[in-house]
Coordinates of C-alpha atoms and ligand atoms in Angstrom, one line a residue:
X1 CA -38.0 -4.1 15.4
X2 CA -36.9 -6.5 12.7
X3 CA -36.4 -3.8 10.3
X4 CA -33.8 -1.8 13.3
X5 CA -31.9 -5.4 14.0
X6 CA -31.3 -5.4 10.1
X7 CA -30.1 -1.9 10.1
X8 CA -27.7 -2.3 12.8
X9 CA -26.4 -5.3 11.4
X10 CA -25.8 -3.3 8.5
X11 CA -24.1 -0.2 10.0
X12 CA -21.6 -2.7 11.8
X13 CA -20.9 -4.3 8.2
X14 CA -19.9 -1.1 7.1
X15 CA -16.5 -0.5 9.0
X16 CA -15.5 -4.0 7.6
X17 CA -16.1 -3.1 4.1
X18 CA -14.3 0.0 4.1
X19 CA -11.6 -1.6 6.0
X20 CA -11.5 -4.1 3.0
X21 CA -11.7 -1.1 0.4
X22 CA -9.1 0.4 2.1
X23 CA -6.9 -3.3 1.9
X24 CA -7.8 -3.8 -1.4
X25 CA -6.7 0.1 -3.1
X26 CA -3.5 -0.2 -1.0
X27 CA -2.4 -3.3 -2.4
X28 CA -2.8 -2.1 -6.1
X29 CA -1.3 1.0 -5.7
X30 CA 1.7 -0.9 -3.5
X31 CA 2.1 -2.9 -6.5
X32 CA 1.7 0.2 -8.8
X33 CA 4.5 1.8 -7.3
X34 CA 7.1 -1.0 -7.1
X35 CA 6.0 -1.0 -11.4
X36 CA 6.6 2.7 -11.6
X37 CA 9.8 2.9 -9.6
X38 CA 11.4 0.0 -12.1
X39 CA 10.0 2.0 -15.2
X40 CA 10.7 5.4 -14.3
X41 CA 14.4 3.7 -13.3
X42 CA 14.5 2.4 -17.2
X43 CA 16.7 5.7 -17.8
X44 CA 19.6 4.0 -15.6
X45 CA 19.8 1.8 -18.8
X46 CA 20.6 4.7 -20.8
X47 CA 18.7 7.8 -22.5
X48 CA 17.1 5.3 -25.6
X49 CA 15.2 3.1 -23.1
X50 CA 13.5 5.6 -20.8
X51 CA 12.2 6.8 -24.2
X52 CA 11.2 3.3 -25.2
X53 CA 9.2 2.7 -21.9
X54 CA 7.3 6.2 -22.6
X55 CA 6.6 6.0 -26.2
X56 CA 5.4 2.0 -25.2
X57 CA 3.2 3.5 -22.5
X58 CA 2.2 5.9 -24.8
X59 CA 1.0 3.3 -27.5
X60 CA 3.3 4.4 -30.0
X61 CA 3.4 0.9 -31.7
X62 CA 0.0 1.9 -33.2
X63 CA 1.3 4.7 -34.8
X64 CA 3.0 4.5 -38.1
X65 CA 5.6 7.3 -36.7
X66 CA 7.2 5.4 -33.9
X67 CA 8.0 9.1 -32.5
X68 CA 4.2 9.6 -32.3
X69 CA 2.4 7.9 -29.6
X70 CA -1.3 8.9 -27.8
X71 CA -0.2 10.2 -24.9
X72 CA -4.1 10.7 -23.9
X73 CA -3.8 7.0 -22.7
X74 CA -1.6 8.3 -19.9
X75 CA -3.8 10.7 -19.0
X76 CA -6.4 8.5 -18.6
X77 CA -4.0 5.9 -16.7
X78 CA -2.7 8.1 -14.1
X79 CA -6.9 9.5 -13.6
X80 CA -7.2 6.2 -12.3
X81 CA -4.8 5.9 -10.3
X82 CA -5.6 9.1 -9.3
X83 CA -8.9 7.7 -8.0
X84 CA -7.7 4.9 -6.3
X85 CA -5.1 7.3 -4.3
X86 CA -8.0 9.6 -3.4
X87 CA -10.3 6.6 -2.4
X88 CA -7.1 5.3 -0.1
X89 CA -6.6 8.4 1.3
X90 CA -10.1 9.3 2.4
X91 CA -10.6 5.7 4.1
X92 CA -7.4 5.7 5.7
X93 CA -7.9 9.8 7.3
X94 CA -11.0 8.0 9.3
X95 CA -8.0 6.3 11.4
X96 CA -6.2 9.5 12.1
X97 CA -6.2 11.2 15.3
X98 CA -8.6 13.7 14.9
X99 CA -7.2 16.6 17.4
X100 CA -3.9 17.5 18.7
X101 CA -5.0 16.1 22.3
X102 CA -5.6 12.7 21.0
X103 CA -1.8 12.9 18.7
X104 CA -0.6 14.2 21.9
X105 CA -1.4 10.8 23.7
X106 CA -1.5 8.3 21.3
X107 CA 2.6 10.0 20.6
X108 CA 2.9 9.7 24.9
X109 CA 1.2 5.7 24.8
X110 CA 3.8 5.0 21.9
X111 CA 6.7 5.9 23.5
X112 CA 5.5 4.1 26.9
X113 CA 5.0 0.9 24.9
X114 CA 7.6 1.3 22.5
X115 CA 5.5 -1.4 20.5
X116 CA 6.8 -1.8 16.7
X117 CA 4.0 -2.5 14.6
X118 CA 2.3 0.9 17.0
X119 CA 5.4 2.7 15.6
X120 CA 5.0 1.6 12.0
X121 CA 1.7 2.6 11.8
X122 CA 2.5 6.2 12.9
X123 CA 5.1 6.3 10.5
X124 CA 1.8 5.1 7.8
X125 CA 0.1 7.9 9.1
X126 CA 3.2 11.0 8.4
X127 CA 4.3 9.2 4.9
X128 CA 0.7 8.9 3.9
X129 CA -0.2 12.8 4.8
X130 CA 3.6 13.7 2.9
X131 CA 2.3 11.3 -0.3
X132 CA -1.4 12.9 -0.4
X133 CA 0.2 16.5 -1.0
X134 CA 3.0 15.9 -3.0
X135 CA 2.1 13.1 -4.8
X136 CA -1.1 14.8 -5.7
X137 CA 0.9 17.5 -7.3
X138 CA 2.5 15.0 -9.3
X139 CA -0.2 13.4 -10.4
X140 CA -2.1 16.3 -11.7
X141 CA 1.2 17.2 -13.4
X142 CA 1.5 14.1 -15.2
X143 CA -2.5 14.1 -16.3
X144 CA -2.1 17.2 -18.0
X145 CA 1.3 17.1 -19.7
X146 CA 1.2 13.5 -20.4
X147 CA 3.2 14.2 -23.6
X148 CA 6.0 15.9 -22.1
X149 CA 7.4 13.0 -20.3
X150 CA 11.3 11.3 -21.7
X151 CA 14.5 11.3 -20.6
X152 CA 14.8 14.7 -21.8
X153 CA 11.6 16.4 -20.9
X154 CA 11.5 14.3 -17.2
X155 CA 15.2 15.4 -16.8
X156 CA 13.9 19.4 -17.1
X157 CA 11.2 18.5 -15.1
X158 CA 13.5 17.8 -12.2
X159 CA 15.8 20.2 -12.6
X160 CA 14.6 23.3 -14.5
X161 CA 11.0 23.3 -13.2
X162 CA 12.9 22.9 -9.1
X163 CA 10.6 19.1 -9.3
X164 CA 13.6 17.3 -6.9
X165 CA 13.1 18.3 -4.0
X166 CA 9.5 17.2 -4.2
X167 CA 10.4 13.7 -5.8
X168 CA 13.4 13.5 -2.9
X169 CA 10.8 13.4 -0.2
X170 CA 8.0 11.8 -2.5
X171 CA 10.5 8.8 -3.2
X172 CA 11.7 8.6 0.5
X173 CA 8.1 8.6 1.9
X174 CA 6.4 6.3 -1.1
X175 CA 8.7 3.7 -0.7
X176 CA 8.4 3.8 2.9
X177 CA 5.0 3.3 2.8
X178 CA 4.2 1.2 0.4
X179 CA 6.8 -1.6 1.7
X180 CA 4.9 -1.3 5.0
X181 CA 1.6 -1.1 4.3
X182 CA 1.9 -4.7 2.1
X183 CA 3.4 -6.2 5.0
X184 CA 1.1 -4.6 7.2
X185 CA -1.7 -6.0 4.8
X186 CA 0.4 -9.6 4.4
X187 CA 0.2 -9.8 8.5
X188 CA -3.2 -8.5 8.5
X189 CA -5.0 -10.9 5.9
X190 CA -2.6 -14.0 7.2
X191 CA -1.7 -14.1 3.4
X192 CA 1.9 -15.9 4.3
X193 CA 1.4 -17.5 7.9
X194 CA 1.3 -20.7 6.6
X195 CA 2.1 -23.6 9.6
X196 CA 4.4 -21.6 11.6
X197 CA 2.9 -18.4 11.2
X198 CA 5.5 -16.1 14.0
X199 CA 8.4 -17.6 11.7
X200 CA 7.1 -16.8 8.7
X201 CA 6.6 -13.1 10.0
X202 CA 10.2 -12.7 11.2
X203 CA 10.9 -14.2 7.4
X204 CA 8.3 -11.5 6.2
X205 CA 9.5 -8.5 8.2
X206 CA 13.4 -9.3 6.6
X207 CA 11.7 -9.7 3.0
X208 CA 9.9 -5.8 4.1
X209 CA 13.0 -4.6 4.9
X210 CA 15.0 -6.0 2.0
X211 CA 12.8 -5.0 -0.5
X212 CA 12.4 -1.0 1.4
X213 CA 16.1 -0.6 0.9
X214 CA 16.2 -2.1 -2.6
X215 CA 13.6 0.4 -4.4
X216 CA 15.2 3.6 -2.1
X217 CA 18.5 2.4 -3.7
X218 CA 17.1 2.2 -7.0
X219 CA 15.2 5.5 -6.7
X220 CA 18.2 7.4 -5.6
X221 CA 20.3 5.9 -8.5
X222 CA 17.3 7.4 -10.5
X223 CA 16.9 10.5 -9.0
X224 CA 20.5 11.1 -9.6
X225 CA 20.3 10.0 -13.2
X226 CA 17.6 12.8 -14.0
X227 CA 19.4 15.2 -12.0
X228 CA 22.6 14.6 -13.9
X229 CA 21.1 14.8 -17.3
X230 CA 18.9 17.6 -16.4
X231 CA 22.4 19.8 -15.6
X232 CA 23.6 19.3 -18.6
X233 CA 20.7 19.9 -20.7
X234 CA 20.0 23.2 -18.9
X235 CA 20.9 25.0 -21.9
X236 CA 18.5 23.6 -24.2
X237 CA 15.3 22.9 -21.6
X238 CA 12.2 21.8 -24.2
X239 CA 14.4 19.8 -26.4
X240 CA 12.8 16.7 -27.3
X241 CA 14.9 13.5 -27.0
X242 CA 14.9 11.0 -30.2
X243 CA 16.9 8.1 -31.0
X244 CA 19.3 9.0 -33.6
X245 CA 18.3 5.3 -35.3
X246 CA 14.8 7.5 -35.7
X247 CA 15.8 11.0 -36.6
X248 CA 15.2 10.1 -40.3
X249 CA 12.1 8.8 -39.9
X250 CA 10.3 11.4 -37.5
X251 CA 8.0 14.1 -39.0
X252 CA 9.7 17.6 -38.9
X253 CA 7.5 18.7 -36.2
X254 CA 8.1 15.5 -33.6
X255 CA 11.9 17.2 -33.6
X256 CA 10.5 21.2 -32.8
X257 CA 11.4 22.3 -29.3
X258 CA 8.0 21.4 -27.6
X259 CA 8.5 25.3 -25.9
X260 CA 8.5 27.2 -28.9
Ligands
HEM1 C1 -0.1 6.8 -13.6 C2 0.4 7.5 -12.7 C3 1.9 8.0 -12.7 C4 2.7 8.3 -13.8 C5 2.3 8.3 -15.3 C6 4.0 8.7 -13.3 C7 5.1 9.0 -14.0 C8 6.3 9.4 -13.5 C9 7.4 9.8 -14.4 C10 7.4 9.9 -15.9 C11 8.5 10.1 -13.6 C12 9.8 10.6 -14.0 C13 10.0 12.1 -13.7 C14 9.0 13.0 -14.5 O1 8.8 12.8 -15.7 O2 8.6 14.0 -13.9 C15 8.0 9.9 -12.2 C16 8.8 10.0 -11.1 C17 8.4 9.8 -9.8 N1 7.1 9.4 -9.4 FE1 5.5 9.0 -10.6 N2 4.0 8.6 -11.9 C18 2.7 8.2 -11.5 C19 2.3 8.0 -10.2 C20 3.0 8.2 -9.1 C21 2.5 8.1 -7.7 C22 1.1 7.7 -7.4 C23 3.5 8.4 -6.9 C24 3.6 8.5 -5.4 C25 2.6 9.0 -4.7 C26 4.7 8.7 -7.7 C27 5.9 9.1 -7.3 C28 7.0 9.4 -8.0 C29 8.4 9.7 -7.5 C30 8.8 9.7 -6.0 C31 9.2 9.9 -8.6 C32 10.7 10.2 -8.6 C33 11.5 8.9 -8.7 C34 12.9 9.0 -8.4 O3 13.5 10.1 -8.2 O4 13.6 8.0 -8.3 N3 4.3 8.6 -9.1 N4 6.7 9.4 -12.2

């Protein structure tokens, strides 16, 4: 009997932890993104510091050739993110509804109620099931071709490999989610409440808001950026970017064509 209490005590523990799993992946990849968006957006500063951020990322200050870096470190980076997305994923698809009946009336109870946190959460669930296939796709493109990513080489990538459409809805649906789901986790876990915790929502909501349209802004800056340079380097697609202060310094084979 004992033994049955302490099982059932720890089957209703479980939902809790996930739930906490689920908080706890969803912040760090929230705070992941809004990282990547303002690195990735390095090439608004200009072609040179999009290829700093890489070759940094890449450890290239290790290297005596500052146009060599590891680029095996990225691959290893974006495998754990990769984790944590899959992790977040599978714990949040337990709150889905599981047939069409139940999306038919939980979509019929949300228009009755017209409650706004009821309609954020829907909008968690369709961002969330856009992210898992597209930014899947992008991760597994960025593990294995870690050393094909600079203002040149991302450029291609968005326009000679057809990747914009893909980041268009990616970037519209990541930064939707990830400004709601940390305020959903910020309401949730009290984090901000404070003394007057329904003011310090409204305050929060504003700060959600604010913060949604700032990184779509900057992402669309971005995406334009990309697009525009990968126009007008159609012609050469494979070409490697270096700074000119470092074409005398590279090794012959750092300024090959990475396609030939
Ligand atoms: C460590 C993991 C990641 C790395 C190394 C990475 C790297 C990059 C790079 C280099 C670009 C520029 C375009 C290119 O080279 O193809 C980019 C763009 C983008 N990434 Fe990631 N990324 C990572 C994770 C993610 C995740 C998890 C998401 C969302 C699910 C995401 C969404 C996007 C979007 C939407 C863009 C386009 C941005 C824009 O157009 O403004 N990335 N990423």
């Amino acid at each position: 009997m004992e033994q049955l209490l302490s099982e059932q005590v720890k089957k209703s523990r479980t939902p809790a932890r996930l739930d906490f799993y689920q908080s706890a992946t969803g912040l760090i990849l929230g705070l992941f993104m809004w990282a990547h968006m303002l690195l990735v957006s390095s090439i608004l500063l200009g072609n040179e510091s999009m290829y700093w951020v890489a070759k940094s990322l890449e450890a290239s200050f290790l290297s005596k050739d500052p146009t060599h870096g590891y680029p095996i470190l990225v691959t290893f980076a974006v495998l754990g993110v990769f984790f944590l997305f899959i992790v977040h994923a599978g714990l949040a698809v337990r709150k889905f509804p599981s047939s069409w009946k139940q999306h038919r009336v939980f979509r019929s109870h949300m228009k009755m109620m017209k409650h706004k946190d009821t309609n954020i959460w829907y909008t968690q669930v369709v961002t969330g099931f856009i992210m898992f296939f597209f930014g899947s796709v992008h991760l597994y493109i960025m593990m294995t071709h870690p050393d094909k990513i600079g203002p040149y080489a991302s450029s291609d990538r968005f326009v000679s490999d057809w990747m914009w459409p893909l980041y268009l809805i990616l970037l519209l649906a990541v930064e939707a989610h990830g400004t709601i789901g940390l305020y959903r986790l910020a309401v949730k876990w009290g984090w901000f409440d404070g003394k007057n915790p329904v003011s310090n929502r409204k305050k929060l909501k504003f700060l959600k808001n604010l913060l949604a349209i700032f990184f779509i802004v900057l992402g669309l800056f971005t995406f334009a950026a990309y697009v525009k340079i990968g126009i007008e380097h159609r012609d050469k697609q494979g070409e490697r970017y270096i700074p000119s202060s470092l074409t005398s310094q590279a090794k012959p084979e750092a300024l090959i064509n990475y396609q030939s």
